[in-house]
Structure formats: structure tokens, C-alpha cells
């Protein structure tokens, strides 16, 4: 008996986690998928009724706004955070004496909760007393910066706060990447008198391709999951101008009592994540087995 | 070892180089201001009186430092109908985070140890299934989880939230430990087995003592994730069991009465202090936690 136990101990240790993952990840995804094909409202119903919830979803102007916002927000957030992160990393890579201190300053927002970030920026961007009032107080009477309350511009305030929160992390990733490039090649190029900017564009940045991919995966994942920041910064408003799929799902699930809609919107989010993450994981796991 | 020091390219005049150097520092400084400005505004606002906020501007220092906003934020601000400040919710977050971090780290260590060192058929599949669980958008599990917690009698309770955080933290903790243990030669395990050491004996006496760095990384990662969580907190808690992030949001977005920006800012800083503290004292490990799993190798 003890011999059997000893032999199977690794599997026994893994078993609870295995069961938990099967139920709470895959089983739950299955449940949500099932419910997304039903007419569930306040309570789940289990009679399959085709694509009715998806039809409702794509007919809903609110979902339309949320889904469009995801791409506007996601695109700007990912592109700007990557560019800013790369610039910061390159600037910091120039043998800066106070590098440690500056790095700490750039990165600390990542330690904060999105709710804290949203609260801070909500106050700064508040047109009545925040940045707008301050700049006007300096004598620029006509200065306006009311994006937070402008339905057409509010989504860009979410972009600003999200970039403030996450660009330091991209910087840290890229800085590690810059440092991992073979120093011998860089030195050789410098000896040959190749200008620094050429060394970056021709040697260092191309060598960092895998890190760009990692940063892209992490940032797009953050963008799709973004929920807290919108809740704290704009509450999805004005109106539903800054809704994202994540806030749409939450509203349907917990305030509207429309479980079917919540489930179908969650499934769409899931598919967007799938489309990005599955090819990445596949290539990661495959190369690791080699 | 090669000399890693940076040699500037041999071009340009000396004054040109100095100008370039200055531009570099000015740019770095401006970016530093961008990142520091919100923190500065939060701190100064929290020390101002409401009158001063209405008449002054965003970035001026407080004329008269007052701690009233901090007192109110800690023990008097209203989250909906209750007016106890963030204090009880702060302790809720502590009560949730500590057990959840400990349990998920321990299970993650054991899982990682099995996957990395006791390879058996299916271990890789298990790891892949788990890894994928790290990436799902949690919206896809919110509804069934709400029902499951109800069935288990844990809806709206602190143990319920601990349970949720442990489950959805397992993917990451397993990943961290697996990647760490995979670099430890398997000959070590084999030799110990030959010497008659069992599964747990090898774990406790060989692997755990080697694991301090990865334990620190995992604990920091889990702690910041759980402390900063809002989605699970707002979905699965009720009045009285909410974590501090939910309470902060309720204070800031409650629409009754005069908006007390100074109290909002003080509450936000209180909610941020534990993770900021971790960041300051263990910054190196914080970065390692952030980048672990996202950088290949």
C-alpha cells in the first residue's frame, strides 16, 4: 500500500488542482457557452434556443459602442505603451547615473490598483477643478480639456490613464531585452563607427522581436480585461460612451439581470482572447519541448 | 568577463556631446514628472481643506496641512449607507489576501515540483491546461462562479473570496514554480530517490530550501493581484465583506452630498499603501514577478 502510494504520489498531489481547473475553468466556460445559447434572463434556463443572444448582442447599439471602444482603446493603448516603453528603455540604456531611481519612478504605477489609478485621474481630468481649471488659473482663460465629460473623447481619457499605469512595465521588459542583446556585436559595431541610432535600428531592436511579442500579448490581455479602470474613471459614461465588453458584461449580469446577454458577451471576449493567446501559447509550448 | 561599460561613438564635437547629454536628462526628467504628477496631486490634495481645493489649483502645495481628510477616509467616509471609512474594508482585504496568497503559493509550489521533476504521462497536458487558465477573461467564469458560491454557502463571504482567488491564482503560481524547478537538474531528484527519500521528503528537504527567490516573487505577484482585485470583489462580496478597492470605488462614486476630493484622495492612498510598500521594499522581486512568464526562457 505504501509503495503504491509513494509511486502515485505525484499524480495524487496534482489531482485536486486538475479537478479544480477542469471544473472552474473549463466546466465554467462550458456553462457560460451553454447559457449563451438560451433565453436566460434573471435566472439561467437550459433549453438551447440557437443564436438569439448573439443576434440581440449584435443588434444592440450599446454593445456596438463597447466592442468598437475595445478596438479603439486596445489599439491606442498597445501602440502608444509600446512606443513609449521603448523610448524610455532606450533613454535609460545610455549609462544614466540615476538609472535605478528613474526606473523606480517609471514603474511604480504598475503596483497600484486600477481603481486607485482611475480615482487619481478622475480627479486630475475633472474639468471643474482639475487640469483645465489649473491651466486657466495660469492665465490661459480659453484652455479647455473636458474629455472626461465629452462622450466623443472620454474613451481617450481611459487610454491616458491606462498608458500611465502600464508603460513603465513595458519599459522594464524592453530594458531587460536591450541588456540581453549580445554586447560583443554592439561593441564591434561601435568600433566600426556605426552611429548609435543605427546600432539600435539595425541590430538591437530586431534582436528583441520575441520581447515585442510578449509585450503585445500582455498588453492586449490587459486591454481586453480592462474593467476596473473604466468603472473608477468614467463609470462607463457619459451615457455608455466608454463601455467596454467587460463593463457591458458586468452590467448585464449584475444590474440588468440579463444573464443570456452577459454570457454571450463574455463568450465574445473569450474568443478575442483565444485569437490572440492560443497561437502564442502554441508556439511557446512547442519550442519549449524541443 | 568582458568589459560591459558603454563607449560613446567616436563622432561629434565635445560640446555637441554635452548638449546631447543634457537633452537626455531633460527628457528623462520630464517623463519622471509625468509619472510622479498623479501621486503628487493625490498626496497634496489629501492634505488640503475643501475650501482650499475649490479656490486653489491642482498642483499647488497645501497652504495649511490638515489631516482631517485622512481621518475621515480611514474611519468616517460613507460607502453607500455605511459611514465607517475604509478601515473595515482594509482589514477585509488583509483577511482575504493573506490566506489566499499562502494557500495558492503552497499548492503552486507542489504542482510546479510535480510538473517539473516528476514527469509522467499527461503532466505536460496538465500544465498546458493550467497555463491557458491564466489567460481566460474572468467574465467568462463570473456567472457560474456566483452560482457555485451560492451552492457552497459561501456567497458574499470572505472565505468565498479567498476560495476564488486561490483557484484563479493557481495557474500563475504553478507557472512560476514550474519554470523555476525546471532549471534544477533532475539528477538531484533521482539521486535522492536512490537514497530512499520519498516524494515529500525531497520536496521539503531539497526543493523548498532552494526556493526562497521564487517564493518571494510568487508571494509579491499574488499579493498585488489579490489586493488590487476589483472584479471578483465587486461581484462576489456584499456589504460588510467588500475589499478595500470596492469600498474606495463606492466612496468616490457615491453621489450623495458634497464631493470631498481630499477624502477621495486620502482613501485612494490608503488603498494603495500596501502594494506601494511592497514595491518599495522588494522592487527587484516585484519586477521579476511582473516579467516572469512574459519573457521567454
PDB file of C-alpha atoms in Angstrom, chain B residues 16 64 77 86 177 205 208 211 261 277:
ATOM      1  CA  UNK B  16      27.644  68.548 -29.099  1.00  0.00           C
ATOM      2  CA  UNK B  64      -2.319  74.663   5.613  1.00  0.00           C
ATOM      3  CA  UNK B  77     -16.331  58.288   4.923  1.00  0.00           C
ATOM      4  CA  UNK B  86     -12.185  52.339   4.564  1.00  0.00           C
ATOM      5  CA  UNK B 177       7.384  27.319  -9.635  1.00  0.00           C
ATOM      6  CA  UNK B 205      14.462  19.000   2.370  1.00  0.00           C
ATOM      7  CA  UNK B 208      11.855  24.132  -0.609  1.00  0.00           C
ATOM      8  CA  UNK B 211      13.027  28.085  -3.459  1.00  0.00           C
ATOM      9  CA  UNK B 261     -11.970  65.231  -3.164  1.00  0.00           C
ATOM     10  CA  UNK B 277       5.128  49.373   0.320  1.00  0.00           C
TER      11      UNK B 277
END
